[in-house]
XYZ file of C-alpha atoms in Angstrom:
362
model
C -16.464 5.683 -49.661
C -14.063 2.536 -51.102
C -13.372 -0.022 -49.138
C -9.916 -0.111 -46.995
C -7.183 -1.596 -49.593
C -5.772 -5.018 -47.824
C -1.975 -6.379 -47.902
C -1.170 -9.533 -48.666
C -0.382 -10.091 -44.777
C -3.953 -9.149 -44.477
C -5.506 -11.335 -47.074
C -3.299 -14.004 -45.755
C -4.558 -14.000 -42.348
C -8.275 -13.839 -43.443
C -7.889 -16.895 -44.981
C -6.135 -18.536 -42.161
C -8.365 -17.222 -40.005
C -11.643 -18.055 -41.844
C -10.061 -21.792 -42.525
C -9.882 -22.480 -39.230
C -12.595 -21.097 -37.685
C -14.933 -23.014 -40.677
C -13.070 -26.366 -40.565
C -12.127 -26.531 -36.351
C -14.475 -27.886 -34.501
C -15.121 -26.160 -30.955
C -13.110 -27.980 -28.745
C -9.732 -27.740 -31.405
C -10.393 -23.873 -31.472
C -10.758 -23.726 -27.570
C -7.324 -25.825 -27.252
C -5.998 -23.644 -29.847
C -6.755 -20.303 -27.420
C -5.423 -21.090 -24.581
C -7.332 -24.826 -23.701
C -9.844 -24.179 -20.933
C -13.304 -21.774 -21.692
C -13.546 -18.236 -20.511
C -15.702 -18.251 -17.645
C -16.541 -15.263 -16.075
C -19.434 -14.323 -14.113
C -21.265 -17.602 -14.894
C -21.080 -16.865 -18.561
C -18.748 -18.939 -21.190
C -17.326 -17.320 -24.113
C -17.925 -18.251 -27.525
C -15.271 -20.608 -28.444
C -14.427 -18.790 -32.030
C -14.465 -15.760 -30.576
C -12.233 -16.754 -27.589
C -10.156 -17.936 -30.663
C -10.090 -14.852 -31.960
C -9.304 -12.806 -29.113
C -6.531 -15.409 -28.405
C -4.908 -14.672 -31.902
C -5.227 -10.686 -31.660
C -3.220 -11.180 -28.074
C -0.726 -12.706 -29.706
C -0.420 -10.571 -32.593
C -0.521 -7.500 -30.351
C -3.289 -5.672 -31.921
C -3.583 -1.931 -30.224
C -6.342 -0.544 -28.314
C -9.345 0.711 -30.435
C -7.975 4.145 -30.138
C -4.123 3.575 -30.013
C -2.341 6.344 -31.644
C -4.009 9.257 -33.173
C -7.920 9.296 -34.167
C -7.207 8.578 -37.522
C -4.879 6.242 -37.012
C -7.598 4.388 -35.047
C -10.266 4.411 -37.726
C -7.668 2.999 -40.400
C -6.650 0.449 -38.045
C -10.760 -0.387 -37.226
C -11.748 -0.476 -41.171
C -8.560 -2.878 -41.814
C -9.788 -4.722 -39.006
C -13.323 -4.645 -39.838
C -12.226 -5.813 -43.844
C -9.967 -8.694 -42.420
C -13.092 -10.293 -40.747
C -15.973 -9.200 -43.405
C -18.100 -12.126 -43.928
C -17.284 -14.522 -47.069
C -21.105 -13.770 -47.956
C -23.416 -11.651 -47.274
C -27.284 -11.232 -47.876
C -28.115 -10.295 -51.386
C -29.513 -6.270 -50.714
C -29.964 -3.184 -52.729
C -26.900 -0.705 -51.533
C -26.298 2.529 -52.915
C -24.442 5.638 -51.518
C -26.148 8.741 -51.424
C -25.612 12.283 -49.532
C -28.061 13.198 -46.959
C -28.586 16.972 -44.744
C -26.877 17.065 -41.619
C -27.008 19.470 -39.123
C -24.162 21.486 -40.003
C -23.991 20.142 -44.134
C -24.232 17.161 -46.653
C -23.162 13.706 -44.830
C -22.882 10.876 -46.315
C -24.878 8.276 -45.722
C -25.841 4.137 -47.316
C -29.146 2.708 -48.001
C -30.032 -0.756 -48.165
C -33.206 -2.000 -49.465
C -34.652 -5.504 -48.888
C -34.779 -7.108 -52.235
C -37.805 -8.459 -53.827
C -41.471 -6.440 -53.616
C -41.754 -6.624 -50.185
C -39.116 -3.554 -49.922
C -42.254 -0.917 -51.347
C -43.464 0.498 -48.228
C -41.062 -1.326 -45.255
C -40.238 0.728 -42.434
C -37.376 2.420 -42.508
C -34.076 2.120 -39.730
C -31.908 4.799 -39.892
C -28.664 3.377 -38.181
C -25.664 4.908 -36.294
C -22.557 2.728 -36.229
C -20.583 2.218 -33.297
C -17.001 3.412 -32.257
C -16.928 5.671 -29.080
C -18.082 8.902 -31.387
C -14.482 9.023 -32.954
C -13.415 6.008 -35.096
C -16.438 4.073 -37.328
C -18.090 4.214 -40.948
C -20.156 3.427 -43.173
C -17.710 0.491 -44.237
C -16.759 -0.575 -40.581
C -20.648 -1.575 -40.382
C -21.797 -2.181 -43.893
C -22.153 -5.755 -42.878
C -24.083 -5.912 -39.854
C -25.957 -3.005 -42.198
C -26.744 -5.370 -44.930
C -27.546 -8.501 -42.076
C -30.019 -6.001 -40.578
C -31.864 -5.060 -43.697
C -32.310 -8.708 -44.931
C -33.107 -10.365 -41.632
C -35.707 -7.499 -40.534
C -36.787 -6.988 -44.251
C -36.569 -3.106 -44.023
C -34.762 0.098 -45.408
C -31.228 0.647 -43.101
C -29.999 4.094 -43.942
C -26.456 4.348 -42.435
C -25.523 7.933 -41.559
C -21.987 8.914 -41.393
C -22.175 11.542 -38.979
C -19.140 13.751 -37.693
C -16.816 12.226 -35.354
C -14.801 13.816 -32.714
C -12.601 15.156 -31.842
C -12.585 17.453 -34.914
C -16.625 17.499 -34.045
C -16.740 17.227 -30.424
C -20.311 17.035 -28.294
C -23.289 17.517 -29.589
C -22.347 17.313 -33.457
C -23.193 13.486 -33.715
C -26.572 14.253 -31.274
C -27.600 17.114 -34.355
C -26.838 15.107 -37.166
C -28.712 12.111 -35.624
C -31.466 14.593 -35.680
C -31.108 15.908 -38.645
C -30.543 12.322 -40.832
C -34.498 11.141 -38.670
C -35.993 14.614 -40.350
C -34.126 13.766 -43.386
C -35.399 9.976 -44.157
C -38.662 10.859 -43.120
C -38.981 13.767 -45.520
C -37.212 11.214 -48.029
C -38.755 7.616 -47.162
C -41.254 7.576 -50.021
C -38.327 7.877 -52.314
C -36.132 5.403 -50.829
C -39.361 3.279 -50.987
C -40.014 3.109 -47.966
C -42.653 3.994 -45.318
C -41.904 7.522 -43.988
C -44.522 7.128 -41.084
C -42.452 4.430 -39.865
C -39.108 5.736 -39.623
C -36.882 3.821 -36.927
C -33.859 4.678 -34.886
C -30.695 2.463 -33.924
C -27.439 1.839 -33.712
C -24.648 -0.319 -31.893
C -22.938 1.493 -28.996
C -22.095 5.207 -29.389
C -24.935 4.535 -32.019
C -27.496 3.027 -29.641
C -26.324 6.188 -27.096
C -27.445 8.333 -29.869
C -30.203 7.169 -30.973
C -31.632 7.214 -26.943
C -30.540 10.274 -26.777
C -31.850 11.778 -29.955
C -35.123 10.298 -28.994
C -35.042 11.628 -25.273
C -34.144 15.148 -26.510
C -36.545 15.817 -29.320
C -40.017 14.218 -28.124
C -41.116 15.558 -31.677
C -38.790 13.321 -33.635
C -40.794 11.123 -36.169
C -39.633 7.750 -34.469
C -41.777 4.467 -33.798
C -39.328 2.366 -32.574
C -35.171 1.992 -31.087
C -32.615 -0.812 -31.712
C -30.178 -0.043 -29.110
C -27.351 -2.815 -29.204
C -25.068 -2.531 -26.076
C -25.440 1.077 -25.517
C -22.939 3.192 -23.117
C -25.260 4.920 -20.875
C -23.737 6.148 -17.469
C -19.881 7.784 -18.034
C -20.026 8.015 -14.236
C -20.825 5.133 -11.806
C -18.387 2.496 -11.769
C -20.173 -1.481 -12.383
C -18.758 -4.347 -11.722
C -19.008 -5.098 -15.419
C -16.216 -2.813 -15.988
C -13.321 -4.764 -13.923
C -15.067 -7.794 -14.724
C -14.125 -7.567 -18.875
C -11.476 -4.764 -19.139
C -8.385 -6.858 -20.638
C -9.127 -9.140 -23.457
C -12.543 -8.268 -24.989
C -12.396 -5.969 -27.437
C -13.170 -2.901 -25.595
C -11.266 -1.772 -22.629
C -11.670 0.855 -20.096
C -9.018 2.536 -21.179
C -10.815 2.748 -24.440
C -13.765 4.128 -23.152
C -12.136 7.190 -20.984
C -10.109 7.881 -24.204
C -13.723 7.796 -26.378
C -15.203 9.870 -23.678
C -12.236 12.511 -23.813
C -12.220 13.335 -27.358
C -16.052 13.749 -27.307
C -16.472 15.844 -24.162
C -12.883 17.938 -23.985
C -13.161 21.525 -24.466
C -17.296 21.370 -24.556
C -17.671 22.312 -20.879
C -20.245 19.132 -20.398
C -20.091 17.309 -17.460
C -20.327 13.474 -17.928
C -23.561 12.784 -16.307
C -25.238 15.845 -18.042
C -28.421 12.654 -19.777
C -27.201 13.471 -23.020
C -24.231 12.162 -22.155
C -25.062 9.456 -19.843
C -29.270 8.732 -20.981
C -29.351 7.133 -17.940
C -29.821 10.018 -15.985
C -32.753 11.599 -18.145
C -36.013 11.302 -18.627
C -36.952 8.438 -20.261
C -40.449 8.348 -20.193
C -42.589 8.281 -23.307
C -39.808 7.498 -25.461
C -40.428 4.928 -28.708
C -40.772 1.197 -27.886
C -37.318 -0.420 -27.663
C -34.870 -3.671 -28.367
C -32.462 -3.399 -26.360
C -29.312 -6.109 -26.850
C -26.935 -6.308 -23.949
C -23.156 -8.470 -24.336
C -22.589 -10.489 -21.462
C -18.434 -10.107 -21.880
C -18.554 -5.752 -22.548
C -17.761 -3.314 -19.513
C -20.496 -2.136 -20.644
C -23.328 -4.543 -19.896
C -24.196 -3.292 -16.445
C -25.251 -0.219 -17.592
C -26.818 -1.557 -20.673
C -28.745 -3.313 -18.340
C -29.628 -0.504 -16.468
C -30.983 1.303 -18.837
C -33.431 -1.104 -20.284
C -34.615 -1.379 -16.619
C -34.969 2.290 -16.328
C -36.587 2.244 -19.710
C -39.614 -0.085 -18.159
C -39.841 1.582 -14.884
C -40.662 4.699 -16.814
C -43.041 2.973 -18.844
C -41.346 2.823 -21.919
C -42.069 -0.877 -23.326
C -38.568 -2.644 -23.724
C -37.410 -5.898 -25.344
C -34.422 -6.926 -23.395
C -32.328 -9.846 -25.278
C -29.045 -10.548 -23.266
C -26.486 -12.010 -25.560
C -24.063 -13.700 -22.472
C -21.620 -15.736 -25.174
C -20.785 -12.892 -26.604
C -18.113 -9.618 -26.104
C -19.185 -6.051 -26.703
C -19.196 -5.036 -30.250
C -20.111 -8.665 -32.067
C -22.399 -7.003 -34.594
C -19.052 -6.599 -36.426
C -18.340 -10.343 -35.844
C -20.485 -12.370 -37.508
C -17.917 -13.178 -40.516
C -16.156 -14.839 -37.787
C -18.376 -16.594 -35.254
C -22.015 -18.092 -36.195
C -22.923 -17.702 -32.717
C -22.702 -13.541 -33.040
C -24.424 -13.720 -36.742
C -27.310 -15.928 -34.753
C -27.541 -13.139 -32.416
C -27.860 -10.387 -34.775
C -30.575 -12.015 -36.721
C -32.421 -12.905 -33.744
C -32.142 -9.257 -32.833
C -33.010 -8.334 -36.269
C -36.329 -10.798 -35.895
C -37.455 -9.301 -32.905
C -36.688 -6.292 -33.967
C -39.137 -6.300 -37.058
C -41.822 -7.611 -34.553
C -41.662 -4.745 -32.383
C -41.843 -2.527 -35.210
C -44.640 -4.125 -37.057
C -46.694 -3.736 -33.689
C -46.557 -0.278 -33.964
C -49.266 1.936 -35.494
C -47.566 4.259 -38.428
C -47.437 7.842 -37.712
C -50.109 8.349 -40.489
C -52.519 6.139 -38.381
C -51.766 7.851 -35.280
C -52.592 11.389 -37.355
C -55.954 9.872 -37.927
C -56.871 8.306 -35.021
């Protein structure tokens, strides 16, 4: 899959952007986007990314699904380009094709580089983007942050978006690429006995999900970053950040119509909305939640539900920062902190768990 093709415009305003974000320091970019902080709920906003959200205001930048779907995803991968870090961890990427559920997908590995990459566990990850707009190039840098700040495998799956593949054709193809990287992890050299599930918001929804649905699916561990988890119960969270932080609600009711229309699922059936499924004995988690998303209250929620049902949770609130700031970090150091630290903790959790081999044995 190439890479989107940028304009001149768009190479233009990288570099503005990127100049003054690098050479600004935070008070000049604050006064630059508007003066005061963003304050909301006890929490300030990082100043680059208030920047940044200052300068797509006044560009008038559409919703994330503006328009038709595919509009949407070209707008998202431009987007995504414009802000791509200027460098990125040295990994080992190559595209491959992998068995869906319904046929080939395609899919990207990333290996760590050096010798420790023989044997690492293995995360297969499911971008973001409401189930309709995403791919493997909207995330192949938070892809390629993961696999060198954890020091594992990342598969990234492209699974089928809807609405052309409505509900449940991203749940079966989450299933399908686990089965697949743990029939295939000795090849990708990896560890297939430690095969790992996460993603960043409809990716961290399916990767709960998958997990909650198939009890027999060969996974030690979740990253869930800012999952959606309840379509139905309205949070304060969701007044509190609706205009001006990436995602809106308007946004999410559009996401949640092009998955569910025409399917005959109700919104709060738990494979919808995890939150209202049984979530005990599900794989250990690391749970992220962004303090400026509608979404944190119910990202919250869920990692509590998670430990009441006994499911052990790492719960790392990132309050700085707005929903989606995995595919920030070429643009604020505060969001590429975050990641790694997630990335960190992440390889902890996973490194505490016995392989499935040992488990067989025990």
């Amino acid at each position: 899959m190439p890479a989107p093709v940028l304009t001149l415009a768009d190479k233009l305003e990288r570099t503005m952007v990127r100049t003054l974000l690098g050479a600004l320091p935070e008070g000049m970019q604050r006064s630059l986007a508007g003066g005061t902080p963003v304050v909301i709920d006890g929490q300030t906003l990082d100043a680059s990314l208030q920047f940044v959200l200052a300068w797509r205001a006044r560009t008038k930048r559409p919703g994330l699904v503006a328009g038709a779907p595919n509009a949407a995803r070209a707008a998202l991968r431009r987007d995504t380009a414009v802000g791509r870090p200027a460098s990125l961890p040295a990994v080992v990427v190559r595209d491959l094709v992998i068995d869906g559920a319904a046929g080939p997908l395609a899919a990207r590995h990333y290996a760590p580089g050096g010798t420790g990459a023989r044997g690492a566990p293995i995360l297969v990850y499911l971008h973001g983007g409401g189930f309709v707009v995403g791919d493997l190039e909207t995330h192949d840098a938070p892809c390629r942050e993961l696999c060198a700040q954890a020091a594992m495998h990342v598969l990234s799956v492209d699974y089928r978006l809807a609405p052309e593949h409505p509900f449940p054709a991203a749940i079966d193809d989450t299933i399908a690429a686990v089965r697949w990287a743990a029939r295939h992890g000795a090849t990708l050299g990896g560890d297939p006995d430690r095969i790992c599930l996460g993603g960043d918001s409809a990716g961290a929804n399916l990767a709960v999900v998958a997990t909650m649905c198939e009890r027999d699916l060969p996974v030690v561990a979740q990253l869930l970053l800012y999952p959606p988890t309840d379509a139905v119960t309205v949070r304060p969270s969701h007044a509190l950040f609706d205009t001006g932080f990436f995602l809106s609600r308007d946004d999410r009711e559009a996401f949640t119509r092009h998955y569910l229309d025409g399917t005959g699922v109700s919104r709060d059936d738990p494979r919808v909305s995890p939150l209202y499924g049984d979530l005990t004995d599900l794989p250990p988690a690391v749970l992220v939640t962004a303090g400026f998303d509608i979404l944190r209250d119910e990202s919250d929620a869920l990692a509590a539900a998670l430990k009441a049902a006994g499911t052990p949770v790492l719960h790392l609130r990132e309050k700085a920062l707005p929903h989606g700031f995995a595919n920030m970090i070429g643009v604020s150091e505060t969001a590429r902190r975050a990641l790694g630290r997630a990335a960190r903790e992440w390889r902890r959790t996973v490194l505490a768990q016995p392989s499935r081999a040992r488990e067989t044995h025990t």
